[in-house]
Coordinates of C-alpha atoms in Angstrom, one line a residue:
M832 CA 0.0 0.0 0.0
A833 CA 1.3 3.5 -0.8
T834 CA 1.9 5.7 2.2
G835 CA 2.2 9.2 0.6
G836 CA 2.0 11.1 3.9
Q837 CA 5.2 9.6 5.4
P838 CA 8.7 11.0 5.0
Q839 CA 10.7 9.4 2.3
T840 CA 14.0 7.6 3.1
P841 CA 16.5 5.9 0.8
D842 CA 15.2 2.5 2.1
N843 CA 11.7 3.4 0.9
R844 CA 12.9 3.9 -2.7
I845 CA 14.9 0.6 -2.4
F846 CA 11.8 -1.3 -1.3
L847 CA 9.9 0.0 -4.4
F848 CA 12.7 -0.8 -6.8
R849 CA 13.1 -4.3 -5.4
L850 CA 9.4 -5.0 -5.9
Q851 CA 9.5 -3.5 -9.4
I852 CA 12.4 -5.8 -10.4
L853 CA 10.7 -8.8 -8.8
V854 CA 7.5 -8.2 -10.9
I855 CA 9.2 -6.9 -14.1
D856 CA 12.0 -9.4 -14.4
G857 CA 10.7 -12.3 -12.2
G858 CA 7.2 -12.1 -13.4
L859 CA 8.3 -11.9 -17.0
L860 CA 10.5 -15.0 -16.7
V861 CA 7.6 -17.0 -15.2
L862 CA 5.0 -15.8 -17.7
R863 CA 7.2 -16.6 -20.7
N864 CA 7.8 -20.0 -19.2
I865 CA 4.0 -20.6 -18.9
L866 CA 3.5 -19.5 -22.5
D867 CA 6.3 -21.8 -23.8
Q868 CA 5.3 -24.8 -21.7
S869 CA 1.7 -24.5 -22.8
L870 CA 2.6 -24.5 -26.5
A871 CA 5.1 -27.3 -26.0
S872 CA 2.4 -29.5 -24.4
Q873 CA 0.2 -29.0 -27.5
C874 CA 3.2 -29.5 -29.9
I875 CA 2.6 -26.1 -31.6
T876 CA 5.1 -23.3 -32.2
F877 CA 4.5 -19.7 -31.2
S878 CA 4.4 -18.6 -34.8
A879 CA 1.9 -21.3 -35.7
C880 CA -0.2 -20.2 -32.8
L881 CA -0.2 -16.6 -34.0
K882 CA -1.2 -17.7 -37.5
Q883 CA -4.0 -19.8 -36.1
E884 CA -5.3 -17.1 -33.9
K885 CA -4.8 -14.1 -36.2
S886 CA -8.5 -13.3 -36.5
T887 CA -8.8 -13.2 -32.7
I888 CA -5.7 -10.9 -32.4
T889 CA -7.1 -8.7 -35.1
H890 CA -10.4 -8.5 -33.2
L891 CA -8.5 -7.5 -30.1
K892 CA -6.6 -4.8 -32.0
R893 CA -9.9 -3.5 -33.4
H894 CA -11.4 -3.2 -29.9
G895 CA -8.3 -1.5 -28.4
V896 CA -7.1 -4.5 -26.3
I897 CA -3.9 -4.8 -28.3
T898 CA -2.2 -1.6 -29.5
P899 CA -1.0 -1.1 -33.1
V900 CA 2.6 -1.3 -31.9
Q901 CA 1.9 -4.7 -30.3
Y902 CA 0.1 -5.9 -33.4
V903 CA 3.1 -5.1 -35.5
L904 CA 5.4 -6.9 -33.1
L905 CA 3.3 -10.0 -33.5
F906 CA 3.0 -9.7 -37.3
P907 CA 6.0 -7.7 -38.5
A908 CA 6.1 -6.5 -42.0
G909 CA 9.5 -8.0 -42.8
G910 CA 8.3 -11.5 -42.0
K911 CA 10.5 -12.0 -39.0
V912 CA 8.9 -14.7 -36.8
P913 CA 8.6 -13.4 -33.2
T914 CA 9.3 -15.5 -30.1
S915 CA 8.1 -15.3 -26.5
S916 CA 11.4 -13.5 -25.6
D917 CA 10.2 -10.5 -27.7
L918 CA 7.1 -10.0 -25.6
D919 CA 6.7 -7.9 -22.4
I920 CA 4.6 -8.9 -19.4
T921 CA 1.5 -6.9 -20.5
L922 CA 1.3 -8.5 -24.0
I923 CA 2.0 -12.1 -22.6
I924 CA -0.9 -11.7 -20.1
C925 CA -3.2 -10.5 -22.9
L926 CA -2.3 -13.4 -25.2
L927 CA -2.7 -16.0 -22.4
R928 CA -6.1 -14.6 -21.5
N929 CA -7.6 -14.4 -25.0
L930 CA -6.0 -17.1 -27.2
K931 CA -7.6 -20.5 -27.3
C932 CA -4.3 -22.3 -28.0
F933 CA -3.2 -21.7 -24.4
G934 CA -6.2 -23.5 -23.0
L935 CA -7.0 -21.2 -20.1
N936 CA -10.5 -21.1 -18.6
K937 CA -12.7 -18.8 -20.7
K938 CA -15.2 -18.4 -17.9
F939 CA -12.7 -17.0 -15.4
D940 CA -13.5 -13.5 -14.2
W941 CA -10.3 -11.5 -14.8
R942 CA -11.9 -8.3 -13.3
A943 CA -12.4 -9.8 -9.8
T944 CA -9.7 -10.3 -7.2
P945 CA -9.1 -14.0 -6.8
A946 CA -10.0 -15.7 -3.5
P947 CA -6.9 -16.6 -1.3
T948 CA -7.8 -20.3 -1.6
D949 CA -7.8 -20.1 -5.5
V950 CA -4.4 -21.2 -6.7
T951 CA -5.3 -22.0 -10.3
M952 CA -3.2 -20.9 -13.2
E953 CA -5.7 -18.2 -14.1
A954 CA -5.8 -16.9 -10.5
D955 CA -2.0 -16.6 -10.2
I956 CA -1.7 -14.8 -13.6
C957 CA -4.5 -12.4 -12.5
R958 CA -2.5 -11.7 -9.2
L959 CA 0.6 -10.9 -11.1
K960 CA -1.4 -8.5 -13.3
D961 CA -2.8 -6.8 -10.2
F962 CA 0.7 -6.4 -8.6
R963 CA 2.0 -5.0 -11.9
N964 CA -0.8 -2.4 -11.9
K965 CA -0.3 -1.5 -8.2
I966 CA 3.5 -1.1 -8.5
S967 CA 3.3 0.9 -11.8
H968 CA 1.0 3.5 -10.2
I969 CA 3.2 4.1 -7.1
S970 CA 5.3 7.2 -7.6
T971 CA 9.1 7.0 -7.0
T972 CA 8.8 10.1 -4.8
T973 CA 6.2 8.4 -2.6
A974 CA 7.6 4.9 -2.3
I975 CA 6.3 2.3 0.2
Q976 CA 7.0 1.2 3.8
Q977 CA 8.9 -1.9 4.8
N978 CA 5.8 -3.8 6.1
D979 CA 4.0 -3.3 2.7
F980 CA 7.2 -4.4 1.0
T981 CA 7.5 -7.5 3.0
A982 CA 3.9 -8.6 2.5
W983 CA 3.9 -7.9 -1.3
R984 CA 7.3 -9.6 -1.8
N985 CA 6.2 -12.8 0.0
D986 CA 3.0 -12.9 -2.1
I987 CA 4.8 -12.3 -5.4
E988 CA 7.5 -15.0 -4.6
Q989 CA 4.9 -17.6 -3.8
I990 CA 3.2 -17.0 -7.2
L991 CA 6.5 -17.1 -9.0
V992 CA 7.6 -20.3 -7.3
R993 CA 4.2 -22.0 -7.8
R994 CA 4.1 -21.2 -11.5
S995 CA 7.7 -21.9 -12.5
S996 CA 9.2 -25.1 -13.9
P997 CA 12.2 -26.9 -12.2
A998 CA 14.4 -26.1 -15.2
L999 CA 13.8 -22.4 -14.6
N1000 CA 15.4 -22.3 -11.1
I1001 CA 13.3 -19.4 -10.1
Q1002 CA 14.4 -19.3 -6.5
Q1003 CA 18.0 -18.4 -7.5
A1004 CA 16.7 -15.7 -9.8
I1005 CA 14.5 -14.3 -6.9
D1006 CA 17.6 -14.2 -4.6
E1007 CA 19.6 -12.3 -7.2
F1008 CA 16.7 -9.8 -7.7
E1009 CA 16.8 -9.1 -3.9
T1010 CA 20.6 -8.6 -3.7
C1011 CA 21.6 -7.1 -7.1
P1012 CA 23.0 -3.5 -6.9
L1013 CA 20.6 -0.7 -7.7
D1014 CA 22.7 1.8 -9.7
L1015 CA 21.4 4.7 -11.8
E1016 CA 21.4 2.7 -15.0
E1017 CA 19.2 0.0 -13.4
E1018 CA 16.8 2.5 -12.1
R1019 CA 16.5 4.1 -15.5
R1020 CA 15.8 0.7 -17.0
I1021 CA 13.1 0.0 -14.5
Q1022 CA 11.6 3.4 -14.9
K1023 CA 11.6 3.0 -18.7
E1024 CA 9.7 -0.3 -18.4
I1025 CA 7.1 1.3 -16.1
E1026 CA 6.7 4.2 -18.5
K1027 CA 6.1 1.7 -21.3
W1028 CA 3.4 0.2 -19.1
N1029 CA 1.8 3.6 -18.5
D1030 CA 2.0 4.5 -22.2
Y1031 CA 0.4 1.2 -23.0
E1032 CA -2.4 1.9 -20.5
D1033 CA -2.8 5.4 -22.0
D1034 CA -3.0 3.9 -25.5
V1035 CA -5.5 1.4 -24.4
D1036 CA -7.6 4.0 -22.7
R1037 CA -7.4 6.2 -25.8
L1038 CA -8.3 3.3 -28.0
K1039 CA -11.2 2.4 -25.8
Q1040 CA -12.4 6.0 -25.8
E1041 CA -12.2 6.0 -29.6
M1042 CA -14.1 2.7 -29.7
T1043 CA -16.7 4.2 -27.4
D1044 CA -17.0 7.2 -29.7
V1045 CA -17.3 4.9 -32.7
K1046 CA -19.9 2.8 -31.0
E1047 CA -21.9 6.0 -30.2
N1048 CA -21.6 7.2 -33.8
V1049 CA -22.7 3.7 -35.0
T1050 CA -25.6 3.9 -32.6
D1051 CA -26.5 7.4 -33.9
V1052 CA -26.3 6.1 -37.5
K1053 CA -28.5 3.1 -36.6
K1054 CA -31.0 5.5 -35.0
D1055 CA -30.9 7.7 -38.1
I1056 CA -31.4 4.6 -40.3
E1057 CA -34.4 3.6 -38.2
D1058 CA -35.8 7.1 -38.5
I1059 CA -35.3 6.9 -42.2
K1060 CA -37.0 3.5 -42.3
E1061 CA -40.0 4.9 -40.3
N1062 CA -40.2 7.9 -42.7
V1063 CA -40.0 5.5 -45.7
T1064 CA -42.8 3.4 -44.1
D1065 CA -44.9 6.6 -43.6
V1066 CA -44.3 7.6 -47.2
K1067 CA -45.3 4.2 -48.4
K1068 CA -48.4 4.3 -46.3
V1069 CA -49.3 7.8 -47.6
K1070 CA -48.6 6.5 -51.1
K1071 CA -50.9 3.6 -50.6
D1072 CA -53.6 5.9 -49.2
L1073 CA -53.2 8.1 -52.3
E1074 CA -53.5 5.1 -54.5
D1075 CA -56.7 4.1 -52.6
V1076 CA -58.0 7.7 -53.0
K1077 CA -57.2 7.5 -56.7
E1078 CA -59.0 4.3 -57.0
S1079 CA -62.0 5.7 -55.1
D1080 CA -62.0 8.8 -57.4
T1081 CA -61.9 6.5 -60.4
A1082 CA -64.8 4.5 -59.0
V1083 CA -66.7 7.8 -58.3
K1084 CA -66.1 8.9 -61.9
R1085 CA -67.4 5.6 -63.1
D1086 CA -70.4 5.9 -61.0
L1087 CA -71.0 9.4 -62.2
E1088 CA -70.7 8.2 -65.8
D1089 CA -73.3 5.5 -65.0
I1090 CA -75.5 8.1 -63.4
K1091 CA -75.2 10.4 -66.4
A1092 CA -76.0 7.4 -68.7
N1093 CA -79.0 6.5 -66.6
V1094 CA -80.2 10.2 -66.6
T1095 CA -79.7 10.2 -70.4
N1096 CA -81.8 7.1 -70.6
V1097 CA -84.4 8.7 -68.4
K1098 CA -84.5 11.8 -70.6
K1099 CA -84.8 9.6 -73.6
G1100 CA -87.6 7.7 -72.0
L1101 CA -89.3 11.0 -71.1
E1102 CA -88.9 12.1 -74.8
D1103 CA -90.5 8.8 -75.8
V1104 CA -93.3 9.4 -73.4
K1105 CA -93.8 12.9 -74.8
E1106 CA -93.8 11.5 -78.3
N1107 CA -96.3 8.9 -77.2
D1108 CA -98.4 11.6 -75.6
I1109 CA -98.4 13.6 -78.8
A1110 CA -99.4 10.5 -80.8
V1111 CA -102.2 9.8 -78.3
K1112 CA -103.3 13.4 -78.6
R1113 CA -103.2 13.1 -82.4
N1114 CA -105.3 9.9 -82.1
L1115 CA -107.7 11.7 -79.8
E1116 CA -108.0 14.5 -82.3
G1117 CA -108.7 11.9 -85.0
I1118 CA -111.3 10.3 -82.8
K1119 CA -112.9 13.7 -82.1
E1120 CA -113.0 14.4 -85.8
S1121 CA -114.5 10.9 -86.3
V1122 CA -117.1 11.7 -83.7
T1123 CA -117.8 15.1 -85.4
D1124 CA -118.2 13.3 -88.7
V1125 CA -120.6 10.8 -87.0
K1126 CA -122.6 13.7 -85.5
R1127 CA -122.7 15.3 -88.9
D1128 CA -123.9 12.1 -90.4
L1129 CA -126.5 11.8 -87.7
D1130 CA -127.7 15.3 -88.3
E1131 CA -127.9 14.5 -92.0
I1132 CA -129.8 11.4 -91.2
K1133 CA -132.1 13.4 -89.0
R1134 CA -132.5 16.0 -91.7
R1135 CA -133.3 13.4 -94.3
Q1136 CA -135.6 11.7 -91.8
G1137 CA -137.5 15.0 -91.5
T1138 CA -137.5 15.3 -95.2
D1139 CA -138.9 11.8 -95.5
E1140 CA -141.6 12.5 -93.0
T1141 CA -142.6 15.6 -94.9
R1142 CA -142.6 13.6 -98.1
Q1143 CA -144.6 10.9 -96.4
D1144 CA -146.9 13.5 -95.0
R1145 CA -147.3 14.8 -98.5
Q1146 CA -147.9 11.3 -99.7
K1147 CA -150.2 10.9 -96.8
K1148 CA -147.8 8.9 -94.6
G1149 CA -147.4 5.9 -96.9
N1150 CA -147.1 2.5 -95.4
I1151 CA -146.9 2.7 -91.6
F1152 CA -145.2 -0.7 -91.2
Q1153 CA -142.4 0.3 -93.7
R1154 CA -141.7 3.4 -91.7
F1155 CA -141.6 1.5 -88.4
F1156 CA -139.0 -1.0 -89.6
E1157 CA -136.9 1.7 -91.2
R1158 CA -136.9 3.7 -88.0
R1159 CA -135.9 0.6 -86.0
R1160 CA -133.0 -0.2 -88.4
Y1161 CA -131.9 3.4 -88.2
N1162 CA -132.0 3.5 -84.4
R1163 CA -130.0 0.2 -84.3
R1164 CA -127.3 1.7 -86.6
K1165 CA -127.2 4.8 -84.6
T1166 CA -126.8 3.0 -81.3
K1167 CA -124.1 0.7 -82.6
K1168 CA -122.1 3.6 -84.1
S1169 CA -122.3 5.6 -80.9
N1170 CA -121.3 2.6 -78.8
E1171 CA -118.3 1.9 -81.0
T1172 CA -117.2 5.5 -80.9
D1173 CA -117.5 5.8 -77.1
S1174 CA -115.7 2.4 -76.6
S1175 CA -112.8 3.4 -78.9
V1176 CA -112.3 6.8 -77.1
Q1177 CA -112.4 5.1 -73.6
T1178 CA -110.0 2.4 -74.8
E1179 CA -107.5 4.9 -76.1
E1180 CA -107.8 7.1 -73.0
R1181 CA -107.2 4.1 -70.7
K1182 CA -104.1 3.0 -72.8
Y1183 CA -102.7 6.6 -72.6
Q1184 CA -103.2 6.9 -68.9
N1185 CA -101.7 3.4 -68.2
H1186 CA -98.7 4.1 -70.4
K1187 CA -98.2 7.4 -68.8
K1188 CA -98.4 5.9 -65.3
E1189 CA -95.9 3.1 -66.2
K1190 CA -93.3 5.6 -67.6
S1191 CA -93.7 7.8 -64.5
N1192 CA -93.1 4.8 -62.2
E1193 CA -90.0 3.6 -64.1
T1194 CA -88.6 7.2 -64.2
D1195 CA -89.2 7.6 -60.4
S1196 CA -87.6 4.2 -59.6
S1197 CA -84.5 4.8 -61.8
V1198 CA -84.0 8.3 -60.3
Q1199 CA -84.4 7.0 -56.7
T1200 CA -81.9 4.2 -57.4
E1201 CA -79.3 6.5 -58.9
E1202 CA -79.9 9.0 -56.0
R1203 CA -79.3 6.2 -53.4
K1204 CA -76.1 5.1 -55.2
Y1205 CA -74.8 8.7 -55.2
Q1206 CA -75.6 9.2 -51.5
N1207 CA -73.9 5.9 -50.5
H1208 CA -70.8 6.8 -52.6
K1209 CA -70.7 10.3 -51.1
K1210 CA -70.9 8.9 -47.6
G1211 CA -68.1 6.4 -48.3
K1212 CA -65.8 9.1 -49.6
L1213 CA -66.5 11.3 -46.6
I1214 CA -65.5 8.4 -44.2
L1215 CA -62.3 7.9 -46.2
H1216 CA -61.5 11.6 -46.1
N1217 CA -62.0 11.7 -42.3
H1218 CA -59.7 8.6 -41.9
L1219 CA -56.9 10.3 -44.0
I1220 CA -57.2 13.5 -41.8
K1221 CA -56.8 11.4 -38.6

C-alpha cells in the first residue's frame, strides 16, 4: 500500500525498486515459461499459434485491447517470426487470457480479485497482473513502507515459485533480484519499463475511448437509419392511401358516368313518353274528328228523316209498317255507331293513362336508385376523407 504522507528515506525507494524488479523481471520469466510450456504441451510453435489465432488478435486490436505497436510486433512487415522473448509482461498476459491455443478457462472473471484459496493458473496470472498495476502506479517520490514491501514480496515470490518449472530455477533468480545492486542505470531501465506500461495503458484508454465514440456514432447512425425507415414506411403508407384515393376517385367517376348514362336514358324515356303523348293526342284529335263526322252524319240522317216524314206526309204517310222498320234499323245503326265511338275513345284514353303511369313509375324508380347510389358513394368518400385526416 502506498503511504504518501510519510517521510521518504532511501530505504523506501529501495523497497519500491526491489518490488519492481521482482515483478518486471521475475514475473516476465515465469509468464514466458508458462507460454512456452503451454505451446510445447500441444506440440505447436508460437508462430503457428499466432497464425492460427490471427483473426482473434485482429479483433483484439480493433477493440483496443492490443495496440497497433503490439500488433506489428506479433505480425512484423518484414516477415520475422517473433518469439516469447520478444514480448513484455503486458502482452503475454493479454495473449494467455484471450487465445484458445493456451487453454485457459474462458469463464474465469479477470476483473475480480481471486480468493486466497484459489491457486489455479488463471488466479496466479491475475494476481501478477494486479501487482503489476499497483506497482506501476506508485510514484518513485512516494515509495512504500517496509511492512508493505515484506507482504507484497512474499505474495509475489509464492506466485513465481508456484508457476515456474524446475528447469527455470526461479528461486535463485529471486535471490539475485533481492541482492543485485541498484545503480542509476538499473533505475533508468526499471523506470523506462514502467513508463512503457503507463504508455500502454494510455494507448488502451485512448483506443477504448475511440471505440466508445465509434460505437456512439454507430448507434446514432443506426438510429438515423431507423428514423429513415420509419419515414419511408410513412411515405409508403401515404402513397398507398393516395392510391386508394385515386381508385376511389376512379370509382366515383365511373359511378357518375353511370348516373349520367341513366339520366340520359331517363331523358330519352321521357322524350319517348312525350312523343307517345303527342301520338295519343293526335289519335284523340282523330277520334274527335270521327265523332264530329258521326254527328254530322247523324244530323244529316235526322235532316233526311225529317224530309222523308214531310214527303210521307205529302204522300199521306205511306205505309206505316215500312216506316216503323226503317226507324228501327236506323236506331240500331245509330246506337251501334255511338257505342263503337265511345268504346274506342275510352280504350285509347285508358291506354294513354296506363302508359303514362308506367313511364312515370319507371322514371321515379330509376332516379331514386341513382340517388341512393350517389348518396352511398358520397358517404363512403366522406369516411375515407376523415380517416386520412386522422
